[in-house]
Amino acid sequence: MKARRHDELQQVLQSADFQQWWNALRAAHDRLAASQKAYEDVQEQHNLTGFRAENAQKRAVDHLYRAGEYEDRAATRLAESNSLDNQSFESVAAFETQRVTTSDAWSNHLAAEHRVESLRSQIAALEAEADSKPAARNELKRLQPELRRLETEAETARHDYEKQAVEKNRLWREVERLWEASLQISLSVSELRRKAVRIRKESEKLFREAEAHRQKAEELRKAVKTAEHDLNDAEIEIRRVLRSASERFDCLAEEEFLYFPVKDSQRMVYCVPLFSDSAHYNIEVRALNIYEVDRQRGVDFIEPVGREPDDSADTRIDDFFLKERKSAPAGAT
Amino acid sequence: MDKHQVLQSSRLFANLLPDELDMLADLCQVKTYASGDIVFEEGEVGNALYVIGSGEVDVIRDFKTSSPKIIATLKALDFFGEMSLIDKEYRSASVKARTDTEMIYLSNENLHSFAKVYKNGFTMVVINIARVLSQRLRETNAKLAQRM
């Protein structure tokens, strides 16, 4: 590489040849930026579509499981309902038996009451005759204990009837409870079945969505490949343009700087940034300005060049030392 | 933040010529700190000076102890970090952003680059630093005299 003076390098940078090269590099960078953006956009769409496909598939499977759960619950409830129906049949049979028993107890109770009333009437008639007829008195003596026995029997029959009636009512309430429970469960079975059907249909819809997303993702995968190819081409083009700089301007061309050896210096190298950056180097670098770097440190420490101060008319230092003080209070040091 | 504006307005760079200020603007970097951020800590190696563009910072001694002392609060166009530049000692205090703050950062190495090109300009910067240090010393002496 040819070592140059600062003014020689300025001439190179201002030449038409360099301007043409710079325009080619900027065009290549513009193409790279556009390719990069296109690649990132299509890659993002691909990732997003792939994620949507996975998400739809997962939701479809979840829905399928849920539909199965509802179907299982419906089957369990149906079994419960059948069991309750069987129980209710048994309870109805028990009720019918109890109803007959209660009816018999009622008849016994009425018959006992009737016998008591008949005997009371007979005793009342005998009491009317007892003063005049000794036989009536004897009969009364015989019937009085019989009346007490019949009254006891009637009381027992009444108690028995009441007990049987309570049991009959209890059995009827049990039948009604079982019917009500069975009805409620039967209704919930159909509801659960309908819900299972609905969720299964949603699951099928989600499986179709997942498949559509997968197809779209596959199309996008091909688009990603194309964009990746374009991006690689753009990067190759930039490398080609940078290589051409080495040949055309006899310099070292890296990705972000051109380097030119400094004439009469073994240590320093001129560097020309191909971009502007105010934050990531020790100084604010501007594209195509000339800076100087040490060969060992490289762009770790960049120094500005090309400033040649004219100190001939600079009187600031003289002024500072030679001009009188503005004021000097007593005792000042 | 306009670097040129801050450089032109700061006492640190008073009497510098436009070309010198241009080069300093290239050599300076803008740094931003959120309220509460530490700019540097007492005992660290000092390798740069700072000029506040906007916001305020606290200068704190014994920052990491149970009784830190705020010895100064600096505002826009004040500068700090210059003592380490002169005496090559470690930072004598910590500096913490009191508000969201923007400042100009000038490393010792970059100031050296400036000194190599603009010797008179660098001398003016040193004189400006000396002026401020001198002013602070006078103020300290006056306070000491009042107490004695």
Short mmCIF file of C-alpha atoms in Angstrom, two decimals:
data_model
loop_
_atom_site.label_atom_id
_atom_site.label_comp_id
_atom_site.label_asym_id
_atom_site.label_seq_id
_atom_site.Cartn_x
_atom_site.Cartn_y
_atom_site.Cartn_z
CA MET A 1 0.00 0.00 0.00
CA LYS A 2 1.15 3.47 -0.82
CA ALA A 3 1.80 5.81 2.11
CA ARG A 4 0.20 9.22 1.70
CA ARG A 5 0.27 12.69 3.14
CA HIS A 6 -2.95 14.20 4.49
CA ASP A 7 -3.46 16.46 1.49
CA GLU A 8 -2.88 13.54 -0.91
CA LEU A 9 -5.52 11.53 0.89
CA GLN A 10 -7.91 14.49 0.70
CA GLN A 11 -7.38 14.56 -3.05
CA VAL A 12 -8.21 10.85 -3.27
CA LEU A 13 -11.43 11.36 -1.29
CA GLN A 14 -12.43 14.32 -3.46
CA SER A 15 -11.73 12.53 -6.75
CA ALA A 16 -14.52 11.57 -9.17
CA ASP A 17 -13.35 7.97 -9.00
CA PHE A 18 -13.79 7.89 -5.24
CA GLN A 19 -17.21 9.59 -5.47
CA GLN A 20 -18.30 6.95 -7.95
CA TRP A 21 -17.05 4.22 -5.61
CA TRP A 22 -18.78 5.88 -2.62
CA ASN A 23 -22.06 6.05 -4.54
CA ALA A 24 -21.72 2.35 -5.39
CA LEU A 25 -21.07 1.53 -1.71
CA ARG A 26 -24.06 3.59 -0.57
CA ALA A 27 -26.26 1.88 -3.18
CA ALA A 28 -25.00 -1.51 -1.94
CA HIS A 29 -25.69 -0.48 1.67
CA ASP A 30 -29.17 0.75 0.70
CA ARG A 31 -29.79 -2.59 -0.98
CA LEU A 32 -28.47 -4.42 2.07
CA ALA A 33 -30.71 -2.38 4.38
CA ALA A 34 -33.75 -3.06 2.18
CA SER A 35 -32.86 -6.77 1.98
CA GLN A 36 -32.28 -6.91 5.72
CA LYS A 37 -35.65 -5.29 6.38
CA ALA A 38 -37.42 -7.56 3.87
CA TYR A 39 -35.73 -10.58 5.45
CA GLU A 40 -36.63 -9.54 9.00
CA ASP A 41 -40.23 -8.76 7.98
CA VAL A 42 -40.79 -12.10 6.26
CA GLN A 43 -38.91 -13.96 9.02
CA GLU A 44 -41.15 -12.26 11.60
CA GLN A 45 -44.25 -13.21 9.62
CA HIS A 46 -42.97 -16.78 9.31
CA ASN A 47 -42.28 -17.03 13.05
CA LEU A 48 -45.62 -15.44 13.84
CA THR A 49 -47.52 -17.78 11.52
CA GLY A 50 -45.64 -20.78 12.90
CA PHE A 51 -46.54 -19.66 16.39
CA ARG A 52 -50.18 -19.20 15.36
CA ALA A 53 -50.21 -22.72 13.87
CA GLU A 54 -48.77 -24.17 17.08
CA ASN A 55 -51.14 -22.13 19.19
CA ALA A 56 -54.19 -23.17 17.13
CA GLN A 57 -53.06 -26.81 17.26
CA LYS A 58 -52.63 -26.63 21.03
CA ARG A 59 -56.02 -24.99 21.47
CA ALA A 60 -57.62 -27.59 19.16
CA VAL A 61 -56.16 -30.41 21.27
CA ASP A 62 -57.26 -28.65 24.47
CA HIS A 63 -60.77 -28.32 23.04
CA LEU A 64 -60.76 -31.96 22.04
CA TYR A 65 -59.85 -32.97 25.59
CA ARG A 66 -62.52 -30.68 26.97
CA ALA A 67 -65.13 -32.17 24.63
CA GLY A 68 -64.10 -35.63 25.86
CA GLU A 69 -64.39 -34.45 29.45
CA TYR A 70 -67.93 -33.17 28.83
CA GLU A 71 -68.85 -36.44 27.12
CA ASP A 72 -67.49 -38.38 30.12
CA ARG A 73 -69.40 -36.15 32.51
CA ALA A 74 -72.59 -36.65 30.46
CA ALA A 75 -72.11 -40.44 30.57
CA THR A 76 -71.48 -40.35 34.33
CA ARG A 77 -74.56 -38.18 34.88
CA LEU A 78 -76.61 -40.48 32.68
CA ALA A 79 -75.56 -43.45 34.81
CA GLU A 80 -76.48 -41.47 37.93
CA SER A 81 -79.84 -40.65 36.36
CA ASN A 82 -80.51 -44.32 35.53
CA SER A 83 -79.56 -45.31 39.07
CA LEU A 84 -81.95 -42.70 40.45
CA ASP A 85 -84.71 -43.94 38.13
CA ASN A 86 -84.18 -47.47 39.45
CA GLN A 87 -84.23 -46.18 43.00
CA SER A 88 -87.40 -44.24 42.27
CA PHE A 89 -89.09 -47.38 40.86
CA GLU A 90 -88.21 -49.23 44.05
CA SER A 91 -89.48 -46.34 46.13
CA VAL A 92 -92.75 -46.23 44.15
CA ALA A 93 -93.20 -49.97 44.77
CA ALA A 94 -92.48 -49.48 48.48
CA PHE A 95 -94.94 -46.59 48.51
CA GLU A 96 -97.65 -48.70 46.83
CA THR A 97 -97.13 -51.45 49.42
CA GLN A 98 -97.25 -48.88 52.20
CA ARG A 99 -100.35 -47.30 50.69
CA VAL A 100 -102.14 -50.69 50.86
CA THR A 101 -100.87 -51.24 54.42
CA THR A 102 -102.04 -47.75 55.40
CA SER A 103 -105.39 -48.35 53.74
CA ASP A 104 -105.73 -51.62 55.71
CA ALA A 105 -104.81 -49.80 58.91
CA TRP A 106 -107.45 -47.16 58.11
CA SER A 107 -110.07 -49.90 57.59
CA ASN A 108 -109.03 -51.56 60.86
CA HIS A 109 -109.22 -48.25 62.60
CA LEU A 110 -112.72 -47.51 61.19
CA ALA A 111 -113.95 -51.04 62.03
CA ALA A 112 -112.66 -50.75 65.60
CA GLU A 113 -114.29 -47.32 65.96
CA HIS A 114 -117.51 -48.77 64.59
CA ARG A 115 -117.43 -51.67 67.04
CA VAL A 116 -116.88 -49.28 69.93
CA GLU A 117 -119.76 -47.05 68.80
CA SER A 118 -122.09 -50.07 68.37
CA LEU A 119 -121.22 -51.38 71.82
CA ARG A 120 -121.68 -47.91 73.33
CA SER A 121 -125.15 -47.71 71.76
CA GLN A 122 -125.97 -51.18 73.08
CA ILE A 123 -124.71 -50.27 76.57
CA ALA A 124 -126.71 -47.01 76.51
CA ALA A 125 -129.88 -48.99 75.66
CA LEU A 126 -129.19 -51.50 78.45
CA GLU A 127 -128.54 -48.69 80.93
CA ALA A 128 -132.01 -47.35 80.18
CA GLU A 129 -133.48 -50.69 81.03
CA ALA A 130 -131.19 -51.63 83.91
CA ASP A 131 -133.45 -50.31 86.71
CA SER A 132 -136.39 -52.42 85.62
CA LYS A 133 -134.70 -55.49 84.18
CA PRO A 134 -132.17 -57.50 86.15
CA ALA A 135 -131.05 -59.28 82.97
CA ALA A 136 -130.06 -55.92 81.48
CA ARG A 137 -127.95 -55.17 84.54
CA ASN A 138 -126.18 -58.49 84.19
CA GLU A 139 -125.60 -57.86 80.51
CA LEU A 140 -124.20 -54.41 81.31
CA LYS A 141 -121.73 -55.95 83.74
CA ARG A 142 -120.60 -58.30 81.06
CA LEU A 143 -120.35 -55.60 78.31
CA GLN A 144 -118.49 -52.91 80.32
CA PRO A 145 -115.11 -54.73 80.22
CA GLU A 146 -115.76 -55.63 76.58
CA LEU A 147 -116.22 -51.89 75.79
CA ARG A 148 -112.90 -51.00 77.46
CA ARG A 149 -111.19 -53.76 75.50
CA LEU A 150 -112.72 -52.52 72.21
CA GLU A 151 -111.80 -48.90 73.06
CA THR A 152 -108.20 -50.04 73.65
CA GLU A 153 -108.28 -51.93 70.36
CA ALA A 154 -109.65 -48.84 68.54
CA GLU A 155 -106.96 -46.62 70.09
CA THR A 156 -104.28 -49.10 69.01
CA ALA A 157 -105.77 -49.23 65.49
CA ARG A 158 -105.78 -45.41 65.32
CA HIS A 159 -102.12 -45.25 66.40
CA ASP A 160 -101.22 -47.92 63.88
CA TYR A 161 -103.05 -46.05 61.11
CA GLU A 162 -101.30 -42.77 61.98
CA LYS A 163 -97.90 -44.52 62.02
CA GLN A 164 -98.58 -46.16 58.63
CA ALA A 165 -99.80 -42.84 57.19
CA VAL A 166 -96.59 -41.09 58.31
CA GLU A 167 -94.53 -43.83 56.65
CA LYS A 168 -96.65 -43.62 53.48
CA ASN A 169 -96.09 -39.83 53.30
CA ARG A 170 -92.36 -40.28 53.92
CA LEU A 171 -92.14 -42.78 51.09
CA TRP A 172 -94.02 -40.43 48.78
CA ARG A 173 -91.67 -37.56 49.59
CA GLU A 174 -88.73 -39.87 48.85
CA VAL A 175 -90.31 -40.80 45.48
CA GLU A 176 -90.76 -37.11 44.67
CA ARG A 177 -87.17 -36.32 45.74
CA LEU A 178 -85.82 -39.08 43.50
CA TRP A 179 -87.96 -37.96 40.56
CA GLU A 180 -86.77 -34.37 41.00
CA ALA A 181 -83.12 -35.40 41.23
CA SER A 182 -83.50 -37.70 38.24
CA LEU A 183 -85.13 -34.91 36.23
CA GLN A 184 -82.39 -32.46 37.07
CA ILE A 185 -79.68 -34.94 36.11
CA SER A 186 -81.49 -35.95 32.89
CA LEU A 187 -81.65 -32.28 31.86
CA SER A 188 -77.97 -31.72 32.66
CA VAL A 189 -77.04 -34.80 30.60
CA SER A 190 -78.48 -33.31 27.44
CA GLU A 191 -76.92 -29.97 28.21
CA LEU A 192 -73.49 -31.58 28.70
CA ARG A 193 -73.90 -33.58 25.48
CA ARG A 194 -74.73 -30.44 23.49
CA LYS A 195 -71.77 -28.64 25.02
CA ALA A 196 -69.49 -31.56 24.15
CA VAL A 197 -70.72 -31.44 20.54
CA ARG A 198 -70.18 -27.67 20.37
CA ILE A 199 -66.63 -27.88 21.79
CA ARG A 200 -65.76 -30.78 19.50
CA LYS A 201 -66.87 -28.64 16.52
CA GLU A 202 -64.74 -25.75 17.79
CA SER A 203 -61.84 -28.19 18.10
CA GLU A 204 -62.33 -29.30 14.47
CA LYS A 205 -62.42 -25.64 13.39
CA LEU A 206 -59.17 -24.97 15.28
CA PHE A 207 -57.50 -28.01 13.68
CA ARG A 208 -58.47 -26.58 10.28
CA GLU A 209 -57.07 -23.17 11.32
CA ALA A 210 -53.84 -24.80 12.48
CA GLU A 211 -53.51 -26.57 9.15
CA ALA A 212 -54.13 -23.31 7.25
CA HIS A 213 -51.46 -21.56 9.37
CA ARG A 214 -49.04 -24.42 8.73
CA GLN A 215 -49.57 -24.11 4.97
CA LYS A 216 -49.08 -20.34 5.20
CA ALA A 217 -45.93 -20.87 7.32
CA GLU A 218 -44.58 -23.24 4.68
CA GLU A 219 -45.15 -20.60 1.98
CA LEU A 220 -43.44 -18.02 4.20
CA ARG A 221 -40.53 -20.40 4.81
CA LYS A 222 -39.91 -20.38 1.07
CA ALA A 223 -40.17 -16.57 1.09
CA VAL A 224 -37.64 -16.47 3.96
CA LYS A 225 -35.23 -18.56 1.89
CA THR A 226 -35.62 -16.13 -1.02
CA ALA A 227 -35.12 -13.11 1.26
CA GLU A 228 -32.08 -14.79 2.84
CA HIS A 229 -30.67 -15.33 -0.62
CA ASP A 230 -31.22 -11.64 -1.50
CA LEU A 231 -29.57 -10.65 1.78
CA ASN A 232 -26.54 -12.82 1.05
CA ASP A 233 -26.31 -11.29 -2.43
CA ALA A 234 -26.40 -7.79 -0.92
CA GLU A 235 -23.65 -8.70 1.56
CA ILE A 236 -21.55 -10.18 -1.25
CA GLU A 237 -22.05 -6.99 -3.25
CA ILE A 238 -20.80 -4.89 -0.31
CA ARG A 239 -17.74 -7.11 0.07
CA ARG A 240 -17.14 -6.79 -3.67
CA VAL A 241 -17.36 -2.99 -3.55
CA LEU A 242 -15.02 -2.91 -0.51
CA ARG A 243 -12.52 -5.17 -2.31
CA SER A 244 -12.65 -2.84 -5.28
CA ALA A 245 -11.69 0.05 -2.95
CA SER A 246 -8.48 -1.78 -2.03
CA GLU A 247 -7.65 -2.13 -5.71
CA ARG A 248 -8.73 1.34 -6.87
CA PHE A 249 -7.36 3.42 -4.00
CA ASP A 250 -4.53 1.23 -2.76
CA CYS A 251 -5.84 1.03 0.78
CA LEU A 252 -6.98 -1.52 3.32
CA ALA A 253 -10.77 -1.75 3.27
CA GLU A 254 -12.53 -3.23 6.26
CA GLU A 255 -16.29 -3.28 6.84
CA GLU A 256 -16.54 0.19 8.37
CA PHE A 257 -13.24 1.98 7.74
CA LEU A 258 -10.71 2.51 4.96
CA TYR A 259 -7.10 2.61 6.15
CA PHE A 260 -4.23 4.45 4.45
CA PRO A 261 -0.62 4.37 5.68
CA VAL A 262 0.69 7.80 6.74
CA LYS A 263 3.72 9.00 4.82
CA ASP A 264 6.91 9.12 6.91
CA SER A 265 5.32 7.36 9.88
CA GLN A 266 5.81 3.76 10.92
CA ARG A 267 3.27 4.10 13.72
CA MET A 268 0.26 6.01 12.46
CA VAL A 269 -2.41 5.15 9.89
CA TYR A 270 -5.12 7.36 8.44
CA CYS A 271 -8.61 5.96 8.79
CA VAL A 272 -11.71 7.06 6.90
CA PRO A 273 -15.04 5.99 8.44
CA LEU A 274 -17.72 4.82 6.04
CA PHE A 275 -20.49 5.84 8.47
CA SER A 276 -21.18 8.43 11.15
CA ASP A 277 -21.29 7.53 14.85
CA SER A 278 -21.49 9.86 17.82
CA ALA A 279 -21.62 7.31 20.62
CA HIS A 280 -19.44 4.24 20.18
CA TYR A 281 -15.94 5.59 19.65
CA ASN A 282 -13.76 7.87 21.74
CA ILE A 283 -14.74 10.76 19.49
CA GLU A 284 -17.69 11.59 17.27
CA VAL A 285 -16.77 10.17 13.87
CA ARG A 286 -18.24 11.44 10.62
CA ALA A 287 -18.37 9.53 7.37
CA LEU A 288 -15.48 10.30 4.95
CA ASN A 289 -13.64 12.55 7.42
CA ILE A 290 -9.96 11.74 7.84
CA TYR A 291 -8.74 10.57 11.24
CA GLU A 292 -5.52 9.08 12.51
CA VAL A 293 -5.06 5.89 14.52
CA ASP A 294 -2.10 4.07 16.03
CA ARG A 295 -1.33 0.80 14.20
CA GLN A 296 -1.49 -1.16 17.48
CA ARG A 297 -4.61 0.39 18.97
CA GLY A 298 -6.58 0.79 15.74
CA VAL A 299 -9.97 2.47 16.11
CA ASP A 300 -9.90 1.92 19.89
CA PHE A 301 -8.48 5.44 19.94
CA ILE A 302 -9.20 7.75 17.01
CA GLU A 303 -7.64 11.19 16.70
CA PRO A 304 -8.73 14.06 14.44
CA VAL A 305 -6.16 15.31 11.93
CA GLY A 306 -5.81 18.08 9.42
CA ARG A 307 -6.03 20.91 11.92
CA GLU A 308 -3.12 23.28 11.65
CA PRO A 309 -3.60 26.21 13.99
CA ASP A 310 -2.21 29.59 13.05
CA ASP A 311 -0.84 30.86 16.37
CA SER A 312 0.85 33.92 14.92
CA ALA A 313 -2.00 36.25 15.87
CA ASP A 314 -2.99 34.45 19.04
CA THR A 315 -2.30 36.75 21.99
CA ARG A 316 -4.41 35.00 24.60
CA ILE A 317 -1.53 33.59 26.61
CA ASP A 318 0.35 36.88 26.47
CA ASP A 319 -2.79 38.71 27.48
CA PHE A 320 -3.27 36.40 30.45
CA PHE A 321 0.23 36.95 31.77
CA LEU A 322 0.84 40.54 30.77
CA LYS A 323 -2.48 42.34 31.23
CA GLU A 324 -3.12 44.06 34.54
CA ARG A 325 -5.37 42.57 37.18
CA LYS A 326 -8.98 43.75 37.27
CA SER A 327 -8.84 44.42 41.01
CA ALA A 328 -6.63 43.42 43.91
CA PRO A 329 -8.10 43.73 47.39
CA ALA A 330 -5.68 44.33 50.23
CA GLY A 331 -4.16 41.17 51.61
CA ALA A 332 -4.96 39.10 48.51
CA THR A 333 -2.49 36.34 47.72
CA MET B 1 -28.26 18.65 23.53
CA ASP B 2 -26.14 21.01 21.41
CA LYS B 3 -22.49 20.26 22.26
CA HIS B 4 -21.23 23.51 20.71
CA GLN B 5 -23.70 25.55 22.74
CA VAL B 6 -22.64 23.92 26.02
CA LEU B 7 -18.92 24.23 25.21
CA GLN B 8 -19.27 27.90 24.28
CA SER B 9 -21.21 28.69 27.44
CA SER B 10 -19.05 26.78 29.95
CA ARG B 11 -16.39 28.62 32.04
CA LEU B 12 -14.11 25.66 31.41
CA PHE B 13 -13.78 26.58 27.74
CA ALA B 14 -13.89 30.37 28.03
CA ASN B 15 -11.62 32.27 25.60
CA LEU B 16 -11.30 29.33 23.17
CA LEU B 17 -11.34 30.08 19.47
CA PRO B 18 -14.07 28.72 17.14
CA ASP B 19 -11.70 26.13 15.55
CA GLU B 20 -10.71 24.91 19.00
CA LEU B 21 -14.31 24.61 20.08
CA ASP B 22 -15.05 22.72 16.83
CA MET B 23 -12.33 20.20 17.59
CA LEU B 24 -13.46 19.86 21.20
CA ALA B 25 -17.01 19.22 19.97
CA ASP B 26 -15.63 16.33 17.91
CA LEU B 27 -13.69 15.01 20.88
CA CYS B 28 -16.57 15.23 23.38
CA GLN B 29 -19.34 12.70 23.81
CA VAL B 30 -22.84 13.28 25.14
CA LYS B 31 -23.79 11.05 28.05
CA THR B 32 -27.20 10.84 29.68
CA TYR B 33 -27.99 9.75 33.22
CA ALA B 34 -31.35 9.08 34.83
CA SER B 35 -32.11 10.53 38.25
CA GLY B 36 -30.24 8.44 40.82
CA ASP B 37 -27.62 7.08 38.42
CA ILE B 38 -24.01 7.09 39.63
CA VAL B 39 -21.65 9.01 37.30
CA PHE B 40 -18.54 7.83 39.14
CA GLU B 41 -17.54 6.79 42.64
CA GLU B 42 -15.00 8.02 45.13
CA GLY B 43 -11.72 6.12 44.75
CA GLU B 44 -12.14 5.30 41.06
CA VAL B 45 -9.43 6.22 38.59
CA GLY B 46 -10.26 9.62 37.13
CA ASN B 47 -9.88 9.64 33.37
CA ALA B 48 -12.33 12.27 32.16
CA LEU B 49 -14.02 15.54 33.01
CA TYR B 50 -17.68 16.38 32.65
CA VAL B 51 -19.67 19.49 31.78
CA ILE B 52 -23.36 19.48 32.69
CA GLY B 53 -25.62 20.36 29.76
CA SER B 54 -28.91 20.02 31.62
CA GLY B 55 -30.05 18.71 35.00
CA GLU B 56 -28.29 18.60 38.36
CA VAL B 57 -25.83 16.28 40.13
CA ASP B 58 -24.80 15.85 43.77
CA VAL B 59 -21.14 15.60 44.74
CA ILE B 60 -21.01 13.21 47.69
CA ARG B 61 -18.25 12.24 50.13
CA ASP B 62 -18.36 8.93 52.00
CA PHE B 63 -21.07 7.81 49.60
CA LYS B 64 -20.92 4.15 50.57
CA THR B 65 -20.90 4.76 54.31
CA SER B 66 -23.87 5.08 56.64
CA SER B 67 -23.48 8.88 56.69
CA PRO B 68 -22.81 10.19 53.18
CA LYS B 69 -22.34 13.97 52.90
CA ILE B 70 -23.49 16.05 49.94
CA ILE B 71 -20.73 18.62 49.60
CA ALA B 72 -22.07 20.35 46.49
CA THR B 73 -24.91 20.34 44.02
CA LEU B 74 -23.89 21.25 40.48
CA LYS B 75 -26.20 22.54 37.73
CA ALA B 76 -26.13 23.22 34.00
CA LEU B 77 -22.74 24.49 32.68
CA ASP B 78 -20.91 23.54 35.89
CA PHE B 79 -18.10 21.05 35.41
CA PHE B 80 -16.52 18.36 37.55
CA GLY B 81 -13.87 15.65 37.39
CA GLU B 82 -11.16 18.19 36.58
CA MET B 83 -9.17 17.59 39.80
CA SER B 84 -8.14 14.08 38.78
CA LEU B 85 -7.00 15.54 35.46
CA ILE B 86 -4.57 17.85 37.26
CA ASP B 87 -3.33 15.84 40.25
CA LYS B 88 -3.64 12.32 38.74
CA GLU B 89 -5.19 11.12 41.97
CA TYR B 90 -8.23 8.91 42.36
CA ARG B 91 -11.71 10.45 42.46
CA SER B 92 -12.06 12.43 45.71
CA ALA B 93 -15.87 12.21 45.78
CA SER B 94 -18.74 10.36 44.18
CA VAL B 95 -21.14 12.04 41.76
CA LYS B 96 -24.76 11.03 41.50
CA ALA B 97 -27.44 12.43 39.15
CA ARG B 98 -29.97 14.38 41.21
CA THR B 99 -32.31 14.73 38.20
CA ASP B 100 -32.29 13.32 34.68
CA THR B 101 -29.06 14.79 33.40
CA GLU B 102 -27.27 15.29 30.09
CA MET B 103 -23.58 16.02 30.15
CA ILE B 104 -20.55 16.33 27.96
CA TYR B 105 -17.78 13.81 28.59
CA LEU B 106 -14.19 14.62 27.65
CA SER B 107 -11.63 11.89 28.28
CA ASN B 108 -8.04 12.64 29.27
CA GLU B 109 -6.82 10.95 26.10
CA ASN B 110 -9.03 13.11 23.91
CA LEU B 111 -7.93 16.22 25.79
CA HIS B 112 -4.36 15.13 25.04
CA SER B 113 -5.27 14.93 21.33
CA PHE B 114 -6.59 18.48 21.64
CA ALA B 115 -3.41 19.60 23.42
CA LYS B 116 -1.23 18.20 20.64
CA VAL B 117 -2.98 20.34 18.04
CA TYR B 118 -4.03 23.46 19.94
CA LYS B 119 -1.36 24.16 22.54
CA ASN B 120 -2.62 27.65 23.31
CA GLY B 121 -6.18 26.40 23.49
CA PHE B 122 -5.12 23.68 25.91
CA THR B 123 -3.26 26.23 28.01
CA MET B 124 -6.46 28.28 28.20
CA VAL B 125 -8.38 25.23 29.38
CA VAL B 126 -5.77 24.62 32.09
CA ILE B 127 -5.89 28.30 33.09
CA ASN B 128 -9.69 28.09 33.30
CA ILE B 129 -9.43 25.02 35.53
CA ALA B 130 -6.82 26.77 37.67
CA ARG B 131 -9.08 29.80 37.96
CA VAL B 132 -11.93 27.72 39.28
CA LEU B 133 -9.66 25.81 41.68
CA SER B 134 -8.19 29.11 42.84
CA GLN B 135 -11.66 30.56 43.40
CA ARG B 136 -12.67 27.52 45.42
CA LEU B 137 -9.50 27.78 47.51
CA ARG B 138 -10.16 31.44 48.23
CA GLU B 139 -13.72 30.62 49.32
CA THR B 140 -12.43 27.84 51.56
CA ASN B 141 -9.81 30.13 53.06
CA ALA B 142 -12.44 32.76 53.76
CA LYS B 143 -14.67 30.23 55.51
CA LEU B 144 -11.71 28.96 57.52
CA ALA B 145 -10.78 32.49 58.56
CA GLN B 146 -14.34 33.13 59.75
CA ARG B 147 -14.25 30.04 61.95
CA MET B 148 -10.83 30.75 63.50
#
